Amino acid sequence: MSTSAHPSADAMTADSTVTDRLVGANERYAAAFSDPGMDARPVLGVAVVACMDARLDLHAALGLELGDCHTIRNAGGVVTDDVIRSLTISQRALGTRSVVLIHHTGCGLESLTEEFRHELEMEVGQRPAWAVEAFRDVDQDVRQSMQRVRTSPFLLHTGDVRGFVFDVTTGLLREIDPSTDPTTDPA
């Protein structure tokens, strides 16, 4: 059973690939395309950092249109050095001022550990230079990501940084309070 909103892989010919299907879709898209006449500066001045999970349709979930925001996606939606790089360019060269961080329920990074890197090293003979950034507590990882953005010396605008967890079963965002840390809360 396909959960995709698009035709199933069965519709592809036996000798075509998924990439062939995507290229064909692009050709149909380009045939009706007209230049929207916008530049790379997002209209709303916001950058959204989110997980790469295929269940997250960020534009639909946030009511966004083409040109409204910069979208930066990676495994887990965690703030890594490359995310800081992209946010720095987004802010300093393209005028964004707000950052929205979105993790989600049921994330695959909750089931991985840094052991994943060791397994890769054993398989390919080289240890990855990057960290897995696995986590057990999605709320705490959102807090950590907010802190990484807020303390980066490269970012000009750190006053409007908010973090959320997207529920993949309801479609709702739940905002994470950056000051709530269950490990220090006396309650």
CSV table of C-alpha atoms in Angstrom, one decimal:
chain,number,residue,atom,x,y,z
A,1,MET,CA,0.0,0.0,0.0
A,2,SER,CA,1.4,3.4,-1.0
A,3,THR,CA,0.9,6.3,1.4
A,4,SER,CA,2.0,8.8,-1.2
A,5,ALA,CA,-0.5,11.3,-2.5
A,6,HIS,CA,1.1,10.7,-6.0
A,7,PRO,CA,0.6,7.8,-8.3
A,8,SER,CA,2.1,4.6,-7.0
A,9,ALA,CA,5.5,3.2,-8.1
A,10,ASP,CA,3.5,0.6,-10.0
A,11,ALA,CA,2.6,3.3,-12.5
A,12,MET,CA,6.3,3.5,-13.6
A,13,THR,CA,7.5,1.4,-16.5
A,14,ALA,CA,9.7,-1.6,-15.7
A,15,ASP,CA,12.8,0.1,-17.0
A,16,SER,CA,12.3,3.5,-15.4
A,17,THR,CA,13.5,4.7,-12.0
A,18,VAL,CA,12.0,7.0,-9.4
A,19,THR,CA,14.4,9.7,-10.7
A,20,ASP,CA,13.0,9.2,-14.2
A,21,ARG,CA,9.5,9.7,-12.8
A,22,LEU,CA,10.6,12.9,-11.0
A,23,VAL,CA,12.3,14.3,-14.2
A,24,GLY,CA,9.1,13.6,-16.1
A,25,ALA,CA,7.0,15.4,-13.5
A,26,ASN,CA,9.4,18.3,-13.8
A,27,GLU,CA,9.0,18.5,-17.5
A,28,ARG,CA,5.2,18.7,-17.0
A,29,TYR,CA,5.7,21.4,-14.3
A,30,ALA,CA,8.0,23.4,-16.5
A,31,ALA,CA,5.6,23.3,-19.5
A,32,ALA,CA,3.1,25.3,-17.4
A,33,PHE,CA,5.7,27.3,-15.4
A,34,SER,CA,5.9,31.1,-15.5
A,35,ASP,CA,8.5,33.1,-13.6
A,36,PRO,CA,6.9,34.3,-10.4
A,37,GLY,CA,9.3,37.4,-10.6
A,38,MET,CA,10.6,37.1,-7.0
A,39,ASP,CA,14.1,37.0,-5.6
A,40,ALA,CA,15.6,34.7,-3.0
A,41,ARG,CA,14.6,36.9,-0.1
A,42,PRO,CA,11.7,35.3,1.8
A,43,VAL,CA,8.7,37.6,1.9
A,44,LEU,CA,8.0,36.8,5.6
A,45,GLY,CA,11.6,37.1,6.7
A,46,VAL,CA,11.6,33.7,8.3
A,47,ALA,CA,13.7,30.6,8.1
A,48,VAL,CA,12.2,27.3,9.1
A,49,VAL,CA,14.5,24.4,10.2
A,50,ALA,CA,12.7,21.1,10.2
A,51,CYS,CA,13.2,17.4,9.9
A,52,MET,CA,13.5,15.8,6.5
A,53,ASP,CA,10.7,13.3,7.4
A,54,ALA,CA,8.5,12.8,4.4
A,55,ARG,CA,5.3,13.1,6.5
A,56,LEU,CA,6.0,16.8,7.2
A,57,ASP,CA,4.4,19.1,4.5
A,58,LEU,CA,5.7,22.3,6.0
A,59,HIS,CA,4.1,24.7,3.5
A,60,ALA,CA,0.6,23.2,4.1
A,61,ALA,CA,1.1,22.8,7.8
A,62,LEU,CA,2.2,26.4,8.3
A,63,GLY,CA,0.0,28.1,5.6
A,64,LEU,CA,3.0,29.1,3.6
A,65,GLU,CA,3.3,30.0,-0.1
A,66,LEU,CA,6.2,29.9,-2.5
A,67,GLY,CA,8.6,32.6,-1.6
A,68,ASP,CA,7.4,33.1,2.0
A,69,CYS,CA,10.3,31.4,3.8
A,70,HIS,CA,13.6,29.7,3.7
A,71,THR,CA,13.3,26.0,4.5
A,72,ILE,CA,16.3,24.1,5.9
A,73,ARG,CA,15.8,20.4,6.4
A,74,ASN,CA,17.9,17.6,7.8
A,75,ALA,CA,17.6,14.4,9.8
A,76,GLY,CA,15.9,15.3,13.0
A,77,GLY,CA,15.7,19.0,12.3
A,78,VAL,CA,18.6,19.5,14.6
A,79,VAL,CA,20.8,22.6,14.5
A,80,THR,CA,24.1,21.4,13.2
A,81,ASP,CA,27.1,23.4,11.9
A,82,ASP,CA,25.6,23.2,8.4
A,83,VAL,CA,22.2,24.6,9.7
A,84,ILE,CA,24.1,27.5,11.3
A,85,ARG,CA,25.8,28.0,8.0
A,86,SER,CA,22.5,28.1,6.1
A,87,LEU,CA,20.9,30.4,8.8
A,88,THR,CA,23.8,32.7,8.7
A,89,ILE,CA,23.5,33.1,4.9
A,90,SER,CA,19.7,33.4,5.2
A,91,GLN,CA,20.0,36.2,7.8
A,92,ARG,CA,23.1,38.1,6.6
A,93,ALA,CA,22.7,37.9,2.9
A,94,LEU,CA,18.9,37.4,2.4
A,95,GLY,CA,17.3,39.4,5.3
A,96,THR,CA,15.6,36.8,7.5
A,97,ARG,CA,15.0,37.8,11.1
A,98,SER,CA,12.9,35.0,12.6
A,99,VAL,CA,13.8,31.3,13.1
A,100,VAL,CA,11.2,28.5,13.5
A,101,LEU,CA,12.5,25.1,14.6
A,102,ILE,CA,10.3,22.1,14.0
A,103,HIS,CA,11.0,18.6,15.3
A,104,HIS,CA,8.2,15.9,15.3
A,105,THR,CA,6.8,12.9,17.1
A,106,GLY,CA,8.0,9.5,16.0
A,107,CYS,CA,11.3,10.7,14.7
A,108,GLY,CA,13.8,8.1,13.5
A,109,LEU,CA,16.6,9.8,15.4
A,110,GLU,CA,15.0,8.6,18.6
A,111,SER,CA,15.8,5.1,17.7
A,112,LEU,CA,19.4,5.6,16.7
A,113,THR,CA,22.6,6.2,18.8
A,114,GLU,CA,26.1,7.4,18.0
A,115,GLU,CA,26.8,3.6,17.6
A,116,PHE,CA,25.5,4.2,14.1
A,117,ARG,CA,28.8,6.0,13.2
A,118,HIS,CA,30.8,3.1,14.6
A,119,GLU,CA,28.8,0.6,12.5
A,120,LEU,CA,29.4,2.7,9.4
A,121,GLU,CA,33.1,2.8,10.2
A,122,MET,CA,33.2,-1.0,10.5
A,123,GLU,CA,31.3,-1.3,7.2
A,124,VAL,CA,33.2,1.2,5.0
A,125,GLY,CA,36.5,1.6,6.8
A,126,GLN,CA,36.1,5.3,7.5
A,127,ARG,CA,34.5,7.0,10.5
A,128,PRO,CA,32.0,9.8,9.5
A,129,ALA,CA,33.1,13.3,10.4
A,130,TRP,CA,29.6,14.2,11.4
A,131,ALA,CA,27.6,13.3,14.6
A,132,VAL,CA,24.4,11.4,14.3
A,133,GLU,CA,22.7,13.9,16.7
A,134,ALA,CA,20.4,11.2,18.0
A,135,PHE,CA,18.1,12.0,20.9
A,136,ARG,CA,15.7,10.4,23.3
A,137,ASP,CA,13.7,13.4,24.4
A,138,VAL,CA,12.3,15.4,21.5
A,139,ASP,CA,11.3,18.4,23.7
A,140,GLN,CA,14.8,18.6,25.1
A,141,ASP,CA,16.4,18.4,21.7
A,142,VAL,CA,14.2,21.3,20.5
A,143,ARG,CA,15.5,23.3,23.5
A,144,GLN,CA,19.1,22.4,22.6
A,145,SER,CA,18.5,23.5,19.0
A,146,MET,CA,17.0,26.8,20.2
A,147,GLN,CA,20.0,27.4,22.4
A,148,ARG,CA,22.4,26.6,19.6
A,149,VAL,CA,20.7,29.3,17.4
A,150,ARG,CA,20.5,31.8,20.2
A,151,THR,CA,24.2,31.5,21.1
A,152,SER,CA,25.7,31.4,17.6
A,153,PRO,CA,28.1,34.3,17.1
A,154,PHE,CA,27.4,34.2,13.4
A,155,LEU,CA,23.7,35.0,13.6
A,156,LEU,CA,22.5,38.6,13.7
A,157,HIS,CA,18.9,38.0,14.8
A,158,THR,CA,18.4,35.6,17.7
A,159,GLY,CA,15.5,37.3,19.5
A,160,ASP,CA,12.7,35.6,17.6
A,161,VAL,CA,13.7,31.9,17.8
A,162,ARG,CA,10.8,29.5,18.6
A,163,GLY,CA,10.7,25.8,18.7
A,164,PHE,CA,7.9,23.3,18.1
A,165,VAL,CA,7.1,19.6,18.0
A,166,PHE,CA,4.8,18.6,15.1
A,167,ASP,CA,2.5,15.7,15.9
A,168,VAL,CA,2.5,13.4,12.9
A,169,THR,CA,-0.9,11.9,13.9
A,170,THR,CA,-2.8,15.2,14.4
A,171,GLY,CA,-0.9,17.7,12.3
A,172,LEU,CA,-0.7,20.1,15.3
A,173,LEU,CA,2.3,22.0,16.5
A,174,ARG,CA,3.1,22.1,20.2
A,175,GLU,CA,5.4,25.0,21.2
A,176,ILE,CA,8.4,24.2,23.5
A,177,ASP,CA,9.2,26.5,26.3
A,178,PRO,CA,12.9,27.1,26.1
A,179,SER,CA,13.3,27.6,29.8
A,180,THR,CA,11.6,24.4,30.9
A,181,ASP,CA,14.1,21.7,31.6
A,182,PRO,CA,12.6,18.6,33.2
A,183,THR,CA,16.0,17.7,34.7
A,184,THR,CA,16.1,20.9,36.8
A,185,ASP,CA,12.4,21.4,37.4
A,186,PRO,CA,11.6,20.7,41.1
A,187,ALA,CA,8.0,19.6,40.3
